[in-house]
Amino acid sequence: MKWFIIALAAAAALIGVGLVATGSHEDGRVSRNPEAAALCEEGTADLHAYRFQAAVEKLGRSLEEDPSLAEASISRTMAFLTLRERNNMKRELARADSLTETLRDDQRRLVAQLRLGTLPESRYYAMRDSVYDLLLKR
């Protein structure tokens, strides 16, 4: 079971990076603000390269530029978790959960829910298998 969760987290992270890199809005962008999208992409890359402080900083700037960017908030939550900054992680997780609900693009919302489903503190944790199955079908 532990390997399944690790594999699920890795798959969600890769899907998230792919969506940030290619965009999923109808107009091909995750944000209408190109600077916010670029900072989100750089911050997520820093997260996956284990540069957690740099990730927190870039993702925070991304959220300042576009407060509705769920992908940045999710990645920032994961960086805070890895840095063991529990209070910051909980605060960012609450924001990520609420931003995920506002995503209109179905695929983008499912990927966000799957990424949040890797965190036991998230409300999506219990439904991660269902979200994964639904995403695979799409």
mmCIF file with all atom_site columns, C-alpha atoms in Angstrom:
data_model
loop_
_atom_site.group_PDB
_atom_site.id
_atom_site.type_symbol
_atom_site.label_atom_id
_atom_site.label_alt_id
_atom_site.label_comp_id
_atom_site.label_asym_id
_atom_site.label_entity_id
_atom_site.label_seq_id
_atom_site.pdbx_PDB_ins_code
_atom_site.Cartn_x
_atom_site.Cartn_y
_atom_site.Cartn_z
_atom_site.occupancy
_atom_site.B_iso_or_equiv
_atom_site.pdbx_formal_charge
_atom_site.auth_seq_id
_atom_site.auth_comp_id
_atom_site.auth_asym_id
_atom_site.auth_atom_id
_atom_site.pdbx_PDB_model_num
ATOM 1   C CA . MET A 1 1   ? 0.000   0.000  0.000   1.00 0.00 ? 1   MET A CA 1
ATOM 2   C CA . LYS A 1 2   ? 2.877   2.362  0.797   1.00 0.00 ? 2   LYS A CA 1
ATOM 3   C CA . TRP A 1 3   ? 4.314   1.902  -2.719  1.00 0.00 ? 3   TRP A CA 1
ATOM 4   C CA . PHE A 1 4   ? 0.923   2.611  -4.250  1.00 0.00 ? 4   PHE A CA 1
ATOM 5   C CA . ILE A 1 5   ? 0.692   5.924  -2.398  1.00 0.00 ? 5   ILE A CA 1
ATOM 6   C CA . ILE A 1 6   ? 4.236   6.836  -3.430  1.00 0.00 ? 6   ILE A CA 1
ATOM 7   C CA . ALA A 1 7   ? 3.476   5.916  -7.049  1.00 0.00 ? 7   ALA A CA 1
ATOM 8   C CA . LEU A 1 8   ? 0.226   7.883  -6.893  1.00 0.00 ? 8   LEU A CA 1
ATOM 9   C CA . ALA A 1 9   ? 2.046   10.933 -5.510  1.00 0.00 ? 9   ALA A CA 1
ATOM 10  C CA . ALA A 1 10  ? 4.697   10.696 -8.218  1.00 0.00 ? 10  ALA A CA 1
ATOM 11  C CA . ALA A 1 11  ? 2.064   10.356 -10.937 1.00 0.00 ? 11  ALA A CA 1
ATOM 12  C CA . ALA A 1 12  ? 0.116   13.320 -9.570  1.00 0.00 ? 12  ALA A CA 1
ATOM 13  C CA . ALA A 1 13  ? 3.263   15.427 -9.404  1.00 0.00 ? 13  ALA A CA 1
ATOM 14  C CA . LEU A 1 14  ? 4.212   14.582 -12.986 1.00 0.00 ? 14  LEU A CA 1
ATOM 15  C CA . ILE A 1 15  ? 0.711   15.280 -14.234 1.00 0.00 ? 15  ILE A CA 1
ATOM 16  C CA . GLY A 1 16  ? 0.759   18.588 -12.361 1.00 0.00 ? 16  GLY A CA 1
ATOM 17  C CA . VAL A 1 17  ? 4.074   19.574 -13.909 1.00 0.00 ? 17  VAL A CA 1
ATOM 18  C CA . GLY A 1 18  ? 2.721   18.647 -17.328 1.00 0.00 ? 18  GLY A CA 1
ATOM 19  C CA . LEU A 1 19  ? -0.376  20.742 -16.861 1.00 0.00 ? 19  LEU A CA 1
ATOM 20  C CA . VAL A 1 20  ? 1.579   23.712 -15.596 1.00 0.00 ? 20  VAL A CA 1
ATOM 21  C CA . ALA A 1 21  ? 3.998   23.418 -18.495 1.00 0.00 ? 21  ALA A CA 1
ATOM 22  C CA . THR A 1 22  ? 1.367   23.029 -21.203 1.00 0.00 ? 22  THR A CA 1
ATOM 23  C CA . GLY A 1 23  ? -1.599  24.817 -19.681 1.00 0.00 ? 23  GLY A CA 1
ATOM 24  C CA . SER A 1 24  ? -5.150  23.506 -19.489 1.00 0.00 ? 24  SER A CA 1
ATOM 25  C CA . HIS A 1 25  ? -7.411  26.559 -19.860 1.00 0.00 ? 25  HIS A CA 1
ATOM 26  C CA . GLU A 1 26  ? -9.399  26.727 -23.028 1.00 0.00 ? 26  GLU A CA 1
ATOM 27  C CA . ASP A 1 27  ? -6.973  29.421 -24.160 1.00 0.00 ? 27  ASP A CA 1
ATOM 28  C CA . GLY A 1 28  ? -3.975  27.201 -23.294 1.00 0.00 ? 28  GLY A CA 1
ATOM 29  C CA . ARG A 1 29  ? -2.859  28.950 -20.102 1.00 0.00 ? 29  ARG A CA 1
ATOM 30  C CA . VAL A 1 30  ? -3.181  28.112 -16.412 1.00 0.00 ? 30  VAL A CA 1
ATOM 31  C CA . SER A 1 31  ? -3.200  31.836 -15.652 1.00 0.00 ? 31  SER A CA 1
ATOM 32  C CA . ARG A 1 32  ? -4.040  34.962 -17.566 1.00 0.00 ? 32  ARG A CA 1
ATOM 33  C CA . ASN A 1 33  ? -0.945  36.461 -15.963 1.00 0.00 ? 33  ASN A CA 1
ATOM 34  C CA . PRO A 1 34  ? 2.118   35.108 -17.823 1.00 0.00 ? 34  PRO A CA 1
ATOM 35  C CA . GLU A 1 35  ? 4.471   36.063 -14.982 1.00 0.00 ? 35  GLU A CA 1
ATOM 36  C CA . ALA A 1 36  ? 2.359   34.133 -12.456 1.00 0.00 ? 36  ALA A CA 1
ATOM 37  C CA . ALA A 1 37  ? 2.309   31.080 -14.748 1.00 0.00 ? 37  ALA A CA 1
ATOM 38  C CA . ALA A 1 38  ? 6.089   31.254 -15.271 1.00 0.00 ? 38  ALA A CA 1
ATOM 39  C CA . LEU A 1 39  ? 6.738   31.577 -11.530 1.00 0.00 ? 39  LEU A CA 1
ATOM 40  C CA . CYS A 1 40  ? 4.403   28.646 -10.868 1.00 0.00 ? 40  CYS A CA 1
ATOM 41  C CA . GLU A 1 41  ? 6.267   26.519 -13.393 1.00 0.00 ? 41  GLU A CA 1
ATOM 42  C CA . GLU A 1 42  ? 9.673   27.503 -11.965 1.00 0.00 ? 42  GLU A CA 1
ATOM 43  C CA . GLY A 1 43  ? 8.501   26.966 -8.387  1.00 0.00 ? 43  GLY A CA 1
ATOM 44  C CA . THR A 1 44  ? 7.069   23.548 -9.208  1.00 0.00 ? 44  THR A CA 1
ATOM 45  C CA . ALA A 1 45  ? 10.337  22.624 -10.939 1.00 0.00 ? 45  ALA A CA 1
ATOM 46  C CA . ASP A 1 46  ? 12.214  23.744 -7.813  1.00 0.00 ? 46  ASP A CA 1
ATOM 47  C CA . LEU A 1 47  ? 9.896   21.578 -5.702  1.00 0.00 ? 47  LEU A CA 1
ATOM 48  C CA . HIS A 1 48  ? 10.717  18.511 -7.807  1.00 0.00 ? 48  HIS A CA 1
ATOM 49  C CA . ALA A 1 49  ? 14.424  19.369 -7.711  1.00 0.00 ? 49  ALA A CA 1
ATOM 50  C CA . TYR A 1 50  ? 14.329  19.435 -3.879  1.00 0.00 ? 50  TYR A CA 1
ATOM 51  C CA . ARG A 1 51  ? 14.943  23.204 -3.727  1.00 0.00 ? 51  ARG A CA 1
ATOM 52  C CA . PHE A 1 52  ? 12.110  23.698 -1.279  1.00 0.00 ? 52  PHE A CA 1
ATOM 53  C CA . GLN A 1 53  ? 12.915  27.211 -0.016  1.00 0.00 ? 53  GLN A CA 1
ATOM 54  C CA . ALA A 1 54  ? 13.236  28.493 -3.593  1.00 0.00 ? 54  ALA A CA 1
ATOM 55  C CA . ALA A 1 55  ? 9.953   26.752 -4.433  1.00 0.00 ? 55  ALA A CA 1
ATOM 56  C CA . VAL A 1 56  ? 8.134   28.395 -1.515  1.00 0.00 ? 56  VAL A CA 1
ATOM 57  C CA . GLU A 1 57  ? 9.444   31.811 -2.522  1.00 0.00 ? 57  GLU A CA 1
ATOM 58  C CA . LYS A 1 58  ? 8.611   31.520 -6.252  1.00 0.00 ? 58  LYS A CA 1
ATOM 59  C CA . LEU A 1 59  ? 5.231   29.952 -5.654  1.00 0.00 ? 59  LEU A CA 1
ATOM 60  C CA . GLY A 1 60  ? 4.401   32.667 -3.128  1.00 0.00 ? 60  GLY A CA 1
ATOM 61  C CA . ARG A 1 61  ? 5.261   35.325 -5.712  1.00 0.00 ? 61  ARG A CA 1
ATOM 62  C CA . SER A 1 62  ? 3.156   33.456 -8.254  1.00 0.00 ? 62  SER A CA 1
ATOM 63  C CA . LEU A 1 63  ? 0.189   33.569 -5.882  1.00 0.00 ? 63  LEU A CA 1
ATOM 64  C CA . GLU A 1 64  ? 0.734   37.288 -5.309  1.00 0.00 ? 64  GLU A CA 1
ATOM 65  C CA . GLU A 1 65  ? 0.497   37.798 -9.084  1.00 0.00 ? 65  GLU A CA 1
ATOM 66  C CA . ASP A 1 66  ? -2.515  35.480 -9.482  1.00 0.00 ? 66  ASP A CA 1
ATOM 67  C CA . PRO A 1 67  ? -4.242  34.535 -6.198  1.00 0.00 ? 67  PRO A CA 1
ATOM 68  C CA . SER A 1 68  ? -6.495  32.054 -8.018  1.00 0.00 ? 68  SER A CA 1
ATOM 69  C CA . LEU A 1 69  ? -3.680  29.782 -9.245  1.00 0.00 ? 69  LEU A CA 1
ATOM 70  C CA . ALA A 1 70  ? -4.511  26.466 -7.571  1.00 0.00 ? 70  ALA A CA 1
ATOM 71  C CA . GLU A 1 71  ? -1.444  24.669 -8.971  1.00 0.00 ? 71  GLU A CA 1
ATOM 72  C CA . ALA A 1 72  ? 0.890   27.134 -7.246  1.00 0.00 ? 72  ALA A CA 1
ATOM 73  C CA . SER A 1 73  ? -0.929  26.733 -3.943  1.00 0.00 ? 73  SER A CA 1
ATOM 74  C CA . ILE A 1 74  ? -0.821  22.927 -4.158  1.00 0.00 ? 74  ILE A CA 1
ATOM 75  C CA . SER A 1 75  ? 2.910   22.887 -4.922  1.00 0.00 ? 75  SER A CA 1
ATOM 76  C CA . ARG A 1 76  ? 3.551   25.381 -2.131  1.00 0.00 ? 76  ARG A CA 1
ATOM 77  C CA . THR A 1 77  ? 1.607   23.156 0.282   1.00 0.00 ? 77  THR A CA 1
ATOM 78  C CA . MET A 1 78  ? 3.847   20.229 -0.660  1.00 0.00 ? 78  MET A CA 1
ATOM 79  C CA . ALA A 1 79  ? 6.986   22.334 -0.180  1.00 0.00 ? 79  ALA A CA 1
ATOM 80  C CA . PHE A 1 80  ? 5.849   23.449 3.281   1.00 0.00 ? 80  PHE A CA 1
ATOM 81  C CA . LEU A 1 81  ? 5.070   19.833 4.163   1.00 0.00 ? 81  LEU A CA 1
ATOM 82  C CA . THR A 1 82  ? 8.554   18.720 3.152   1.00 0.00 ? 82  THR A CA 1
ATOM 83  C CA . LEU A 1 83  ? 10.111  21.596 5.107   1.00 0.00 ? 83  LEU A CA 1
ATOM 84  C CA . ARG A 1 84  ? 8.027   20.495 8.118   1.00 0.00 ? 84  ARG A CA 1
ATOM 85  C CA . GLU A 1 85  ? 6.441   23.939 8.404   1.00 0.00 ? 85  GLU A CA 1
ATOM 86  C CA . ARG A 1 86  ? 3.182   22.504 9.683   1.00 0.00 ? 86  ARG A CA 1
ATOM 87  C CA . ASN A 1 87  ? 1.291   25.755 10.335  1.00 0.00 ? 87  ASN A CA 1
ATOM 88  C CA . ASN A 1 88  ? 2.190   27.186 6.928   1.00 0.00 ? 88  ASN A CA 1
ATOM 89  C CA . MET A 1 89  ? 1.299   23.868 5.318   1.00 0.00 ? 89  MET A CA 1
ATOM 90  C CA . LYS A 1 90  ? -2.144  23.801 6.943   1.00 0.00 ? 90  LYS A CA 1
ATOM 91  C CA . ARG A 1 91  ? -2.840  27.391 5.938   1.00 0.00 ? 91  ARG A CA 1
ATOM 92  C CA . GLU A 1 92  ? -1.739  26.784 2.340   1.00 0.00 ? 92  GLU A CA 1
ATOM 93  C CA . LEU A 1 93  ? -3.646  23.489 2.184   1.00 0.00 ? 93  LEU A CA 1
ATOM 94  C CA . ALA A 1 94  ? -6.861  25.289 3.139   1.00 0.00 ? 94  ALA A CA 1
ATOM 95  C CA . ARG A 1 95  ? -6.262  27.770 0.314   1.00 0.00 ? 95  ARG A CA 1
ATOM 96  C CA . ALA A 1 96  ? -5.398  24.975 -2.156  1.00 0.00 ? 96  ALA A CA 1
ATOM 97  C CA . ASP A 1 97  ? -8.549  23.037 -1.238  1.00 0.00 ? 97  ASP A CA 1
ATOM 98  C CA . SER A 1 98  ? -10.764 26.070 -1.802  1.00 0.00 ? 98  SER A CA 1
ATOM 99  C CA . LEU A 1 99  ? -9.008  27.082 -5.046  1.00 0.00 ? 99  LEU A CA 1
ATOM 100 C CA . THR A 1 100 ? -9.393  23.561 -6.406  1.00 0.00 ? 100 THR A CA 1
ATOM 101 C CA . GLU A 1 101 ? -13.151 23.805 -5.984  1.00 0.00 ? 101 GLU A CA 1
ATOM 102 C CA . THR A 1 102 ? -13.234 26.914 -8.198  1.00 0.00 ? 102 THR A CA 1
ATOM 103 C CA . LEU A 1 103 ? -11.485 25.302 -11.181 1.00 0.00 ? 103 LEU A CA 1
ATOM 104 C CA . ARG A 1 104 ? -13.942 25.117 -14.095 1.00 0.00 ? 104 ARG A CA 1
ATOM 105 C CA . ASP A 1 105 ? -11.815 22.900 -16.337 1.00 0.00 ? 105 ASP A CA 1
ATOM 106 C CA . ASP A 1 106 ? -12.700 19.301 -15.397 1.00 0.00 ? 106 ASP A CA 1
ATOM 107 C CA . GLN A 1 107 ? -9.316  17.767 -16.169 1.00 0.00 ? 107 GLN A CA 1
ATOM 108 C CA . ARG A 1 108 ? -7.408  20.509 -14.374 1.00 0.00 ? 108 ARG A CA 1
ATOM 109 C CA . ARG A 1 109 ? -9.694  20.132 -11.320 1.00 0.00 ? 109 ARG A CA 1
ATOM 110 C CA . LEU A 1 110 ? -9.244  16.327 -11.280 1.00 0.00 ? 110 LEU A CA 1
ATOM 111 C CA . VAL A 1 111 ? -5.460  16.659 -11.432 1.00 0.00 ? 111 VAL A CA 1
ATOM 112 C CA . ALA A 1 112 ? -5.539  19.201 -8.613  1.00 0.00 ? 112 ALA A CA 1
ATOM 113 C CA . GLN A 1 113 ? -7.749  16.885 -6.551  1.00 0.00 ? 113 GLN A CA 1
ATOM 114 C CA . LEU A 1 114 ? -5.420  13.964 -7.248  1.00 0.00 ? 114 LEU A CA 1
ATOM 115 C CA . ARG A 1 115 ? -2.381  15.980 -6.166  1.00 0.00 ? 115 ARG A CA 1
ATOM 116 C CA . LEU A 1 116 ? -4.174  17.028 -2.970  1.00 0.00 ? 116 LEU A CA 1
ATOM 117 C CA . GLY A 1 117 ? -5.257  13.413 -2.476  1.00 0.00 ? 117 GLY A CA 1
ATOM 118 C CA . THR A 1 118 ? -1.644  12.501 -1.735  1.00 0.00 ? 118 THR A CA 1
ATOM 119 C CA . LEU A 1 119 ? -1.825  14.560 1.471   1.00 0.00 ? 119 LEU A CA 1
ATOM 120 C CA . PRO A 1 120 ? -3.529  12.799 4.399   1.00 0.00 ? 120 PRO A CA 1
ATOM 121 C CA . GLU A 1 121 ? -4.646  16.190 5.774   1.00 0.00 ? 121 GLU A CA 1
ATOM 122 C CA . SER A 1 122 ? -6.607  17.009 2.607   1.00 0.00 ? 122 SER A CA 1
ATOM 123 C CA . ARG A 1 123 ? -10.288 16.308 2.252   1.00 0.00 ? 123 ARG A CA 1
ATOM 124 C CA . TYR A 1 124 ? -9.444  14.660 -1.099  1.00 0.00 ? 124 TYR A CA 1
ATOM 125 C CA . TYR A 1 125 ? -7.307  11.989 0.558   1.00 0.00 ? 125 TYR A CA 1
ATOM 126 C CA . ALA A 1 126 ? -10.243 9.613  1.076   1.00 0.00 ? 126 ALA A CA 1
ATOM 127 C CA . MET A 1 127 ? -11.359 9.907  -2.546  1.00 0.00 ? 127 MET A CA 1
ATOM 128 C CA . ARG A 1 128 ? -7.966  9.729  -4.278  1.00 0.00 ? 128 ARG A CA 1
ATOM 129 C CA . ASP A 1 129 ? -8.583  6.298  -5.821  1.00 0.00 ? 129 ASP A CA 1
ATOM 130 C CA . SER A 1 130 ? -11.893 7.427  -7.316  1.00 0.00 ? 130 SER A CA 1
ATOM 131 C CA . VAL A 1 131 ? -10.355 10.622 -8.664  1.00 0.00 ? 131 VAL A CA 1
ATOM 132 C CA . TYR A 1 132 ? -7.461  8.642  -10.158 1.00 0.00 ? 132 TYR A CA 1
ATOM 133 C CA . ASP A 1 133 ? -9.858  6.212  -11.879 1.00 0.00 ? 133 ASP A CA 1
ATOM 134 C CA . LEU A 1 134 ? -11.944 9.057  -13.243 1.00 0.00 ? 134 LEU A CA 1
ATOM 135 C CA . LEU A 1 135 ? -8.873  10.868 -14.532 1.00 0.00 ? 135 LEU A CA 1
ATOM 136 C CA . LEU A 1 136 ? -7.655  7.706  -16.266 1.00 0.00 ? 136 LEU A CA 1
ATOM 137 C CA . LYS A 1 137 ? -11.008 7.364  -18.021 1.00 0.00 ? 137 LYS A CA 1
ATOM 138 C CA . ARG A 1 138 ? -10.718 10.906 -19.373 1.00 0.00 ? 138 ARG A CA 1
#
